[in-house]
PDB file of C-alpha atoms in Angstrom:
ATOM      1  CA  MET A   1       0.000   0.000   0.000  1.00 27.00           C
ATOM      2  CA  ARG A   2       1.328   3.428  -0.898  1.00 32.00           C
ATOM      3  CA  GLU A   3       1.754   5.915   1.848  1.00 30.00           C
ATOM      4  CA  ILE A   4      -1.167   8.296   2.296  1.00 33.00           C
ATOM      5  CA  ALA A   5      -0.707  11.606   4.075  1.00 33.00           C
ATOM      6  CA  GLY A   6      -2.758  12.173   7.199  1.00 34.00           C
ATOM      7  CA  ASN A   7      -5.847  10.004   7.627  1.00 33.00           C
ATOM      8  CA  GLN A   8      -7.077  10.246   4.064  1.00 36.00           C
ATOM      9  CA  GLU A   9      -7.421   6.813   2.502  1.00 36.00           C
ATOM     10  CA  ARG A  10      -7.058   6.518  -1.270  1.00 39.00           C
ATOM     11  CA  THR A  11     -10.386   5.274  -2.633  1.00 38.00           C
ATOM     12  CA  GLY A  12     -10.926   3.174  -5.708  1.00 40.00           C
ATOM     13  CA  ARG A  13      -7.541   1.426  -5.413  1.00 42.00           C
ATOM     14  CA  PRO A  14      -6.709  -1.988  -3.991  1.00 35.00           C
ATOM     15  CA  SER A  15      -5.333  -1.723  -0.481  1.00 35.00           C
ATOM     16  CA  GLY A  16      -3.093  -4.030   1.474  1.00 34.00           C
ATOM     17  CA  GLN A  17      -2.177  -3.868   5.143  1.00 32.00           C
ATOM     18  CA  SER A  18      -1.954  -0.455   6.742  1.00 31.00           C
ATOM     19  CA  GLY A  19      -1.199   1.065  10.134  1.00 27.00           C
ATOM     20  CA  TYR A  20      -4.757   2.167  10.624  1.00 25.00           C
ATOM     21  CA  ALA A  21      -6.100  -1.151  11.950  1.00 25.00           C
ATOM     22  CA  LEU A  22      -8.925  -1.129   9.442  1.00 25.00           C
ATOM     23  CA  VAL A  23     -11.527  -3.830   9.066  1.00 27.00           C
ATOM     24  CA  LEU A  24     -12.551  -4.954   5.587  1.00 25.00           C
ATOM     25  CA  ALA A  25     -16.250  -5.540   5.091  1.00 26.00           C
ATOM     26  CA  CYS A  26     -17.355  -7.218   1.873  1.00 27.00           C
ATOM     27  CA  LEU A  27     -20.908  -6.732   0.715  1.00 26.00           C
ATOM     28  CA  ILE A  28     -21.906  -9.175  -2.009  1.00 26.00           C
ATOM     29  CA  ALA A  29     -24.443  -7.736  -4.437  1.00 29.00           C
ATOM     30  CA  SER A  30     -26.293  -9.262  -7.324  1.00 31.00           C
ATOM     31  CA  CYS A  31     -24.502  -6.932  -9.700  1.00 34.00           C
ATOM     32  CA  LEU A  32     -22.206  -3.987  -9.033  1.00 35.00           C
ATOM     33  CA  VAL A  33     -24.335  -2.320  -6.408  1.00 35.00           C
ATOM     34  CA  SER A  34     -26.808  -3.590  -3.827  1.00 33.00           C
ATOM     35  CA  TYR A  35     -29.587  -5.735  -5.303  1.00 34.00           C
ATOM     36  CA  GLN A  36     -32.908  -3.906  -5.498  1.00 35.00           C
ATOM     37  CA  GLY A  37     -35.260  -6.462  -6.995  1.00 35.00           C
ATOM     38  CA  SER A  38     -35.548  -8.192 -10.320  1.00 36.00           C
ATOM     39  CA  ALA A  39     -35.348  -4.988 -12.367  1.00 38.00           C
ATOM     40  CA  PHE A  40     -31.558  -5.385 -12.465  1.00 41.00           C
ATOM     41  CA  ALA A  41     -31.928  -8.866 -13.901  1.00 49.00           C
ATOM     42  CA  ASN A  42     -34.410  -8.074 -16.658  1.00 62.00           C
ATOM     43  CA  ASP A  43     -33.524  -8.225 -20.317  1.00 71.00           C
ATOM     44  CA  SER A  44     -35.135  -5.710 -22.652  1.00 74.00           C
ATOM     45  CA  THR A  45     -35.412  -5.489 -26.400  1.00 72.00           C
ATOM     46  CA  ALA A  46     -33.288  -2.656 -27.707  1.00 70.00           C
ATOM     47  CA  SER A  47     -32.306  -0.632 -30.721  1.00 65.00           C
ATOM     48  CA  LEU A  48     -28.863   0.682 -31.565  1.00 61.00           C
ATOM     49  CA  ASP A  49     -28.803   4.327 -32.633  1.00 62.00           C
ATOM     50  CA  ALA A  50     -26.098   6.955 -33.107  1.00 59.00           C
ATOM     51  CA  GLY A  51     -26.157   7.847 -29.428  1.00 59.00           C
ATOM     52  CA  GLY A  52     -25.529   4.310 -28.217  1.00 62.00           C
ATOM     53  CA  LEU A  53     -27.811   1.583 -26.948  1.00 60.00           C
ATOM     54  CA  THR A  54     -31.451   2.582 -26.389  1.00 66.00           C
ATOM     55  CA  LEU A  55     -33.980   0.297 -24.719  1.00 63.00           C
ATOM     56  CA  THR A  56     -37.318  -0.186 -26.499  1.00 75.00           C
ATOM     57  CA  PHE A  57     -40.592  -1.990 -25.844  1.00 82.00           C
ATOM     58  CA  ASN A  58     -41.973  -4.834 -27.954  1.00 87.00           C
ATOM     59  CA  PRO A  59     -45.654  -5.621 -27.215  1.00 91.00           C
ATOM     60  CA  ASP A  60     -45.542  -8.985 -29.036  1.00 94.00           C
ATOM     61  CA  ILE A  61     -42.948 -10.530 -26.702  1.00 92.00           C
ATOM     62  CA  SER A  62     -44.006 -11.360 -23.171  1.00 91.00           C
ATOM     63  CA  MET A  63     -42.008 -12.835 -20.309  1.00 90.00           C
ATOM     64  CA  GLU A  64     -43.834 -15.878 -18.939  1.00 94.00           C
ATOM     65  CA  SER A  65     -41.439 -16.585 -16.100  1.00 94.00           C
ATOM     66  CA  GLU A  66     -38.180 -15.478 -14.521  1.00 92.00           C
ATOM     67  CA  ASP A  67     -36.147 -17.806 -12.303  1.00 94.00           C
ATOM     68  CA  LEU A  68     -33.479 -15.867 -10.409  1.00 93.00           C
ATOM     69  CA  TYR A  69     -30.645 -17.556  -8.508  1.00 95.00           C
ATOM     70  CA  LEU A  70     -28.293 -15.511  -6.306  1.00 91.00           C
ATOM     71  CA  SER A  71     -25.111 -16.603  -4.566  1.00 91.00           C
ATOM     72  CA  PRO A  72     -21.752 -15.015  -3.677  1.00 85.00           C
ATOM     73  CA  GLY A  73     -20.178 -16.760  -6.669  1.00 88.00           C
ATOM     74  CA  GLU A  74     -22.866 -16.601  -9.357  1.00 92.00           C
ATOM     75  CA  VAL A  75     -26.010 -14.818 -10.485  1.00 91.00           C
ATOM     76  CA  ARG A  76     -28.146 -16.898 -12.848  1.00 93.00           C
ATOM     77  CA  VAL A  77     -31.424 -15.931 -14.484  1.00 92.00           C
ATOM     78  CA  VAL A  78     -33.603 -18.256 -16.572  1.00 94.00           C
ATOM     79  CA  TYR A  79     -36.312 -16.561 -18.631  1.00 93.00           C
ATOM     80  CA  ARG A  80     -39.160 -17.977 -20.687  1.00 95.00           C
ATOM     81  CA  PHE A  81     -40.186 -15.535 -23.415  1.00 94.00           C
ATOM     82  CA  HIS A  82     -43.297 -16.000 -25.559  1.00 96.00           C
ATOM     83  CA  ASN A  83     -43.864 -14.482 -28.996  1.00 96.00           C
ATOM     84  CA  THR A  84     -47.617 -13.840 -29.191  1.00 96.00           C
ATOM     85  CA  SER A  85     -47.534 -12.817 -32.856  1.00 96.00           C
ATOM     86  CA  ASN A  86     -47.913 -14.983 -35.977  1.00 97.00           C
ATOM     87  CA  HIS A  87     -44.463 -14.085 -37.313  1.00 97.00           C
ATOM     88  CA  ASP A  88     -40.863 -14.490 -36.154  1.00 97.00           C
ATOM     89  CA  ILE A  89     -39.381 -11.476 -34.417  1.00 94.00           C
ATOM     90  CA  ALA A  90     -35.642 -10.840 -34.693  1.00 92.00           C
ATOM     91  CA  THR A  91     -34.537  -8.075 -32.382  1.00 91.00           C
ATOM     92  CA  LEU A  92     -31.681  -6.753 -30.324  1.00 90.00           C
ATOM     93  CA  VAL A  93     -31.781  -7.767 -26.653  1.00 91.00           C
ATOM     94  CA  ALA A  94     -29.961  -5.681 -24.060  1.00 90.00           C
ATOM     95  CA  PHE A  95     -28.915  -6.360 -20.492  1.00 88.00           C
ATOM     96  CA  PRO A  96     -27.784  -3.158 -18.752  1.00 87.00           C
ATOM     97  CA  LEU A  97     -25.853  -3.498 -15.507  1.00 83.00           C
ATOM     98  CA  PRO A  98     -26.293  -1.114 -12.602  1.00 80.00           C
ATOM     99  CA  VAL A  99     -24.103   1.972 -12.863  1.00 86.00           C
ATOM    100  CA  MET A 100     -20.571   1.416 -11.586  1.00 87.00           C
ATOM    101  CA  THR A 101     -19.255   4.377  -9.590  1.00 88.00           C
ATOM    102  CA  ILE A 102     -15.544   5.023 -10.097  1.00 90.00           C
ATOM    103  CA  GLY A 103     -14.200   7.047  -7.198  1.00 84.00           C
ATOM    104  CA  GLU A 104     -15.002   7.588  -3.559  1.00 70.00           C
ATOM    105  CA  GLN A 105     -18.079   5.350  -3.603  1.00 64.00           C
ATOM    106  CA  GLY A 106     -16.384   2.649  -5.676  1.00 60.00           C
ATOM    107  CA  ASN A 107     -14.133   0.177  -3.896  1.00 72.00           C
ATOM    108  CA  TYR A 108     -15.145  -2.830  -5.972  1.00 74.00           C
ATOM    109  CA  ASP A 109     -13.322  -6.124  -5.576  1.00 73.00           C
ATOM    110  CA  LEU A 110     -12.085  -6.423  -9.177  1.00 75.00           C
ATOM    111  CA  GLU A 111      -8.868  -8.356  -8.645  1.00 73.00           C
ATOM    112  CA  GLY A 112      -8.207 -10.626 -11.615  1.00 77.00           C
ATOM    113  CA  ARG A 113     -11.230  -9.414 -13.601  1.00 83.00           C
ATOM    114  CA  ASP A 114     -11.188  -8.809 -17.338  1.00 83.00           C
ATOM    115  CA  PRO A 115     -11.086  -5.057 -18.173  1.00 80.00           C
ATOM    116  CA  VAL A 116     -14.080  -5.435 -20.521  1.00 81.00           C
ATOM    117  CA  ASP A 117     -15.986  -8.584 -19.542  1.00 84.00           C
ATOM    118  CA  LEU A 118     -15.468  -7.992 -15.851  1.00 83.00           C
ATOM    119  CA  MET A 119     -18.474 -10.134 -14.866  1.00 87.00           C
ATOM    120  CA  ASP A 120     -17.752 -13.133 -17.132  1.00 90.00           C
ATOM    121  CA  PHE A 121     -21.180 -12.730 -18.702  1.00 91.00           C
ATOM    122  CA  LYS A 122     -22.601 -15.794 -20.513  1.00 93.00           C
ATOM    123  CA  VAL A 123     -25.842 -16.266 -22.477  1.00 94.00           C
ATOM    124  CA  THR A 124     -27.654 -19.313 -23.875  1.00 96.00           C
ATOM    125  CA  ALA A 125     -30.880 -19.463 -25.870  1.00 95.00           C
ATOM    126  CA  GLU A 126     -32.668 -22.816 -26.056  1.00 96.00           C
ATOM    127  CA  GLY A 127     -29.458 -24.346 -24.706  1.00 95.00           C
ATOM    128  CA  LYS A 128     -27.237 -22.901 -27.445  1.00 96.00           C
ATOM    129  CA  THR A 129     -24.428 -20.458 -26.626  1.00 96.00           C
ATOM    130  CA  VAL A 130     -24.973 -16.845 -27.649  1.00 95.00           C
ATOM    131  CA  GLU A 131     -21.990 -14.503 -28.065  1.00 94.00           C
ATOM    132  CA  PRO A 132     -23.020 -11.150 -26.576  1.00 92.00           C
ATOM    133  CA  LYS A 133     -21.289  -7.880 -27.334  1.00 92.00           C
ATOM    134  CA  VAL A 134     -20.683  -5.203 -24.744  1.00 91.00           C
ATOM    135  CA  GLU A 135     -21.001  -1.429 -24.740  1.00 92.00           C
ATOM    136  CA  ILE A 136     -19.068   0.461 -22.057  1.00 93.00           C
ATOM    137  CA  ARG A 137     -19.519   4.198 -21.551  1.00 95.00           C
ATOM    138  CA  ALA A 138     -18.244   6.632 -18.941  1.00 97.00           C
ATOM    139  CA  THR A 139     -20.192   9.714 -17.856  1.00 97.00           C
ATOM    140  CA  ARG A 140     -19.615  12.664 -15.556  1.00 97.00           C
ATOM    141  CA  PHE A 141     -22.519  14.927 -14.568  1.00 95.00           C
ATOM    142  CA  GLY A 142     -24.513  13.197 -17.317  1.00 93.00           C
ATOM    143  CA  VAL A 143     -21.908  14.047 -19.993  1.00 96.00           C
ATOM    144  CA  ASP A 144     -20.327  11.220 -21.994  1.00 97.00           C
ATOM    145  CA  VAL A 145     -16.577  11.280 -21.244  1.00 97.00           C
ATOM    146  CA  THR A 146     -15.688   7.905 -22.783  1.00 97.00           C
ATOM    147  CA  ASP A 147     -13.565   9.460 -25.537  1.00 96.00           C
ATOM    148  CA  VAL A 148     -11.820  11.740 -23.043  1.00 97.00           C
ATOM    149  CA  LEU A 149     -10.653   8.726 -21.059  1.00 97.00           C
ATOM    150  CA  LYS A 150      -9.670   6.851 -24.231  1.00 96.00           C
ATOM    151  CA  ARG A 151      -7.404   9.725 -25.278  1.00 96.00           C
ATOM    152  CA  TYR A 152      -5.237   8.973 -22.264  1.00 96.00           C
ATOM    153  CA  ASP A 153      -5.658   5.180 -22.358  1.00 94.00           C
ATOM    154  CA  ILE A 154      -7.708   5.143 -19.157  1.00 95.00           C
ATOM    155  CA  PRO A 155     -10.059   2.132 -18.958  1.00 92.00           C
ATOM    156  CA  PRO A 156     -13.648   3.174 -18.005  1.00 93.00           C
ATOM    157  CA  THR A 157     -13.763   0.234 -15.591  1.00 89.00           C
ATOM    158  CA  ILE A 158     -10.359   1.311 -14.165  1.00 87.00           C
ATOM    159  CA  ILE A 159      -9.280  -2.341 -14.446  1.00 83.00           C
ATOM    160  CA  ALA A 160      -5.819  -3.088 -15.790  1.00 77.00           C
ATOM    161  CA  SER A 161      -5.007  -6.706 -16.650  1.00 73.00           C
ATOM    162  CA  GLY A 162      -1.729  -8.418 -15.921  1.00 74.00           C
ATOM    163  CA  GLU A 163       0.530  -8.678 -12.908  1.00 76.00           C
ATOM    164  CA  GLY A 164       1.429  -5.238 -11.576  1.00 80.00           C
ATOM    165  CA  ALA A 165      -0.700  -3.521 -14.248  1.00 83.00           C
ATOM    166  CA  ARG A 166      -3.019  -1.796 -11.782  1.00 81.00           C
ATOM    167  CA  SER A 167      -0.134  -0.313  -9.833  1.00 87.00           C
ATOM    168  CA  ALA A 168       1.444   0.836 -13.099  1.00 91.00           C
ATOM    169  CA  LEU A 169      -1.858   2.457 -14.129  1.00 91.00           C
ATOM    170  CA  ASN A 170      -2.080   4.295 -10.807  1.00 90.00           C
ATOM    171  CA  ASP A 171       1.483   5.545 -11.184  1.00 94.00           C
ATOM    172  CA  ARG A 172       0.816   6.707 -14.750  1.00 96.00           C
ATOM    173  CA  LEU A 173      -2.288   8.648 -13.683  1.00 95.00           C
ATOM    174  CA  ASP A 174      -0.345  10.254 -10.852  1.00 96.00           C
ATOM    175  CA  ASP A 175       2.334  11.378 -13.318  1.00 96.00           C
ATOM    176  CA  LEU A 176       0.229  12.536 -16.280  1.00 97.00           C
ATOM    177  CA  PRO A 177       1.591  15.678 -17.979  1.00 96.00           C
ATOM    178  CA  GLN A 178       0.012  19.023 -17.201  1.00 96.00           C
ATOM    179  CA  ASP A 179      -1.960  19.349 -20.464  1.00 96.00           C
ATOM    180  CA  ALA A 180      -3.608  15.966 -19.811  1.00 97.00           C
ATOM    181  CA  ARG A 181      -4.351  16.966 -16.235  1.00 97.00           C
ATOM    182  CA  ASN A 182      -5.932  20.207 -17.414  1.00 97.00           C
ATOM    183  CA  GLU A 183      -8.370  18.450 -19.748  1.00 97.00           C
ATOM    184  CA  LEU A 184      -9.260  15.689 -17.305  1.00 98.00           C
ATOM    185  CA  THR A 185      -9.773  18.300 -14.573  1.00 97.00           C
ATOM    186  CA  ARG A 186     -12.018  20.411 -16.829  1.00 97.00           C
ATOM    187  CA  TYR A 187     -14.276  17.397 -17.376  1.00 97.00           C
ATOM    188  CA  GLY A 188     -14.176  16.645 -13.653  1.00 97.00           C
ATOM    189  CA  VAL A 189     -13.092  13.020 -14.128  1.00 97.00           C
ATOM    190  CA  ILE A 190      -9.766  13.194 -12.254  1.00 97.00           C
ATOM    191  CA  ASP A 191      -8.339  15.648  -9.761  1.00 96.00           C
ATOM    192  CA  TRP A 192      -4.931  15.879  -8.133  1.00 96.00           C
ATOM    193  CA  ASN A 193      -5.810  17.966  -5.096  1.00 93.00           C
ATOM    194  CA  THR A 194      -7.725  15.662  -2.744  1.00 90.00           C
ATOM    195  CA  ALA A 195      -5.229  12.837  -2.102  1.00 91.00           C
ATOM    196  CA  PHE A 196      -1.500  12.979  -1.444  1.00 91.00           C
ATOM    197  CA  GLY A 197       1.260  10.415  -1.089  1.00 91.00           C
ATOM    198  CA  ALA A 198       4.813  10.440   0.181  1.00 92.00           C
ATOM    199  CA  ALA A 199       6.430  13.873   0.310  1.00 91.00           C
ATOM    200  CA  ASP A 200       2.967  15.371  -0.331  1.00 93.00           C
ATOM    201  CA  LYS A 201       2.960  14.161  -3.935  1.00 94.00           C
ATOM    202  CA  PRO A 202      -0.510  14.738  -5.486  1.00 94.00           C
ATOM    203  CA  LEU A 203      -2.288  11.500  -6.346  1.00 94.00           C
ATOM    204  CA  ALA A 204      -4.946  11.084  -9.038  1.00 95.00           C
ATOM    205  CA  SER A 205      -8.499  10.760  -7.667  1.00 94.00           C
ATOM    206  CA  THR A 206     -11.050   9.425 -10.156  1.00 95.00           C
ATOM    207  CA  HIS A 207     -14.673  10.588 -10.478  1.00 95.00           C
ATOM    208  CA  TRP A 208     -17.016   9.142 -13.097  1.00 96.00           C
ATOM    209  CA  ASP A 209     -19.791   6.614 -13.649  1.00 94.00           C
ATOM    210  CA  THR A 210     -19.352   3.560 -15.859  1.00 93.00           C
ATOM    211  CA  HIS A 211     -22.337   2.172 -17.778  1.00 93.00           C
ATOM    212  CA  ILE A 212     -22.032  -1.414 -19.041  1.00 91.00           C
ATOM    213  CA  THR A 213     -24.597  -3.018 -21.330  1.00 91.00           C
ATOM    214  CA  TYR A 214     -24.397  -6.489 -22.847  1.00 91.00           C
ATOM    215  CA  TYR A 215     -26.430  -7.022 -26.014  1.00 93.00           C
ATOM    216  CA  TRP A 216     -27.097  -9.631 -28.651  1.00 93.00           C
ATOM    217  CA  PHE A 217     -29.516 -10.393 -31.504  1.00 92.00           C
ATOM    218  CA  GLN A 218     -32.272 -12.847 -30.708  1.00 92.00           C
ATOM    219  CA  THR A 219     -34.991 -14.472 -32.834  1.00 94.00           C
ATOM    220  CA  PHE A 220     -38.304 -15.230 -31.133  1.00 94.00           C
ATOM    221  CA  PRO A 221     -40.241 -17.811 -33.220  1.00 97.00           C
ATOM    222  CA  ALA A 222     -43.882 -17.084 -34.003  1.00 97.00           C
ATOM    223  CA  GLY A 223     -46.327 -18.390 -31.399  1.00 97.00           C
ATOM    224  CA  ARG A 224     -43.599 -20.143 -29.415  1.00 97.00           C
ATOM    225  CA  THR A 225     -41.978 -19.881 -26.003  1.00 97.00           C
ATOM    226  CA  ILE A 226     -38.181 -20.023 -25.768  1.00 96.00           C
ATOM    227  CA  GLU A 227     -35.841 -20.179 -22.804  1.00 96.00           C
ATOM    228  CA  VAL A 228     -33.051 -17.640 -22.454  1.00 94.00           C
ATOM    229  CA  THR A 229     -30.474 -17.988 -19.667  1.00 94.00           C
ATOM    230  CA  HIS A 230     -27.688 -15.693 -18.613  1.00 91.00           C
ATOM    231  CA  HIS A 231     -25.270 -15.906 -15.730  1.00 92.00           C
ATOM    232  CA  TYR A 232     -22.369 -13.879 -14.432  1.00 90.00           C
ATOM    233  CA  LYS A 233     -20.061 -13.448 -11.478  1.00 89.00           C
ATOM    234  CA  PRO A 234     -21.236 -10.824  -8.975  1.00 86.00           C
ATOM    235  CA  VAL A 235     -18.853  -8.042  -8.021  1.00 81.00           C
ATOM    236  CA  PRO A 236     -18.596  -7.351  -4.288  1.00 75.00           C
ATOM    237  CA  ARG A 237     -18.052  -3.908  -2.823  1.00 73.00           C
ATOM    238  CA  HIS A 238     -15.685  -3.363   0.073  1.00 72.00           C
ATOM    239  CA  PHE A 239     -15.481  -0.640   2.662  1.00 70.00           C
ATOM    240  CA  PHE A 240     -13.015   0.225   5.403  1.00 74.00           C
ATOM    241  CA  PHE A 241     -14.062   0.856   8.984  1.00 77.00           C
ATOM    242  CA  SER A 242     -12.069   1.682  12.072  1.00 83.00           C
ATOM    243  CA  LYS A 243     -12.555  -0.585  15.088  1.00 85.00           C
ATOM    244  CA  GLU A 244     -14.482   2.207  16.762  1.00 87.00           C
ATOM    245  CA  GLU A 245     -16.850   2.598  13.802  1.00 85.00           C
ATOM    246  CA  LEU A 246     -17.439  -1.138  13.588  1.00 85.00           C
ATOM    247  CA  ALA A 247     -18.311  -1.234  17.290  1.00 89.00           C
ATOM    248  CA  ASN A 248     -21.214   1.157  16.617  1.00 90.00           C
ATOM    249  CA  PRO A 249     -24.494  -0.852  16.817  1.00 91.00           C
ATOM    250  CA  GLU A 250     -26.031   1.012  13.868  1.00 89.00           C
ATOM    251  CA  THR A 251     -22.997   0.313  11.687  1.00 84.00           C
ATOM    252  CA  ARG A 252     -23.000  -3.373  12.650  1.00 84.00           C
ATOM    253  CA  LYS A 253     -26.720  -3.633  11.876  1.00 86.00           C
ATOM    254  CA  LEU A 254     -26.325  -1.929   8.500  1.00 81.00           C
ATOM    255  CA  TYR A 255     -23.327  -3.972   7.323  1.00 75.00           C
TER     256      TYR A 255
END
C-alpha cells in the first residue's frame, strides 16, 4: 500500500495492510451495487442508434417466467419468453448493468477481472451459446466522457489486466503531464488535489460513472416460447471501517 498523508485513505484502489487497523467488510451484491429487486436482472429489447444503446418496448414478446438464482459466486437468471404474434421477431436484446461508480463510492473487488468482460457474462438461448457484445460508456454529470478517457488510455472500468498492471496504471495517472491533467480536470473526471502520497505528492483521484450493457440479436419464433439464460459473477463492494466505527451498533446492523 502506498503511503497516504494524514488520515485520508485513497479510494478506488486496492489496499493491502496499513497502520490504521482497518476492518474490511465485503458486501456481495447481485450486480455492481446492492440488489434492489428483479429490475436489475431483466432483459429488454433494444435498438442501436447513433447515441448508443437505447432500450425499447416490444408488445408482441411477453415474459412468462423469470427464475433468479443468487449466490456469492454466481447470479443466474432463466427466462421464458413467448412471442404472441404470428411471425418471427428478430430483435436486439440488451442487459444493462447497474451503474458502476468510479471514485469515492467505488471500492469494488475487481482483482483478476477482465477489463471489458469484468463479470464473465454468458448467455444461452434454447441451450445454445450466444456470443453477446458489450457497450461500455463513462459519464460525468450526465456528460459522456468515454472518448476523453480513451485519449489517455484510461479504462472506463479502471481495471488493468496483468501482474502489476493496476499499480502501473495508478502511477501513470499520478504522473500525467500538465496538459492531460488540465483536460481531465475540466471534465471533472480526475483531480490531483484531494489525495497525497509520500512527500505530499498529489495522487490522481477518479470521479465518473461507468455504464455497461451487454447485447445480442435474438430471434423469437412465431407463437412459441423459448428459454433464455444468462449468468455472471457478482462483483462485491468493500469498505473500510475503524474498530471504533465497527463497534457502533447502527454500523453493525447496517453492514
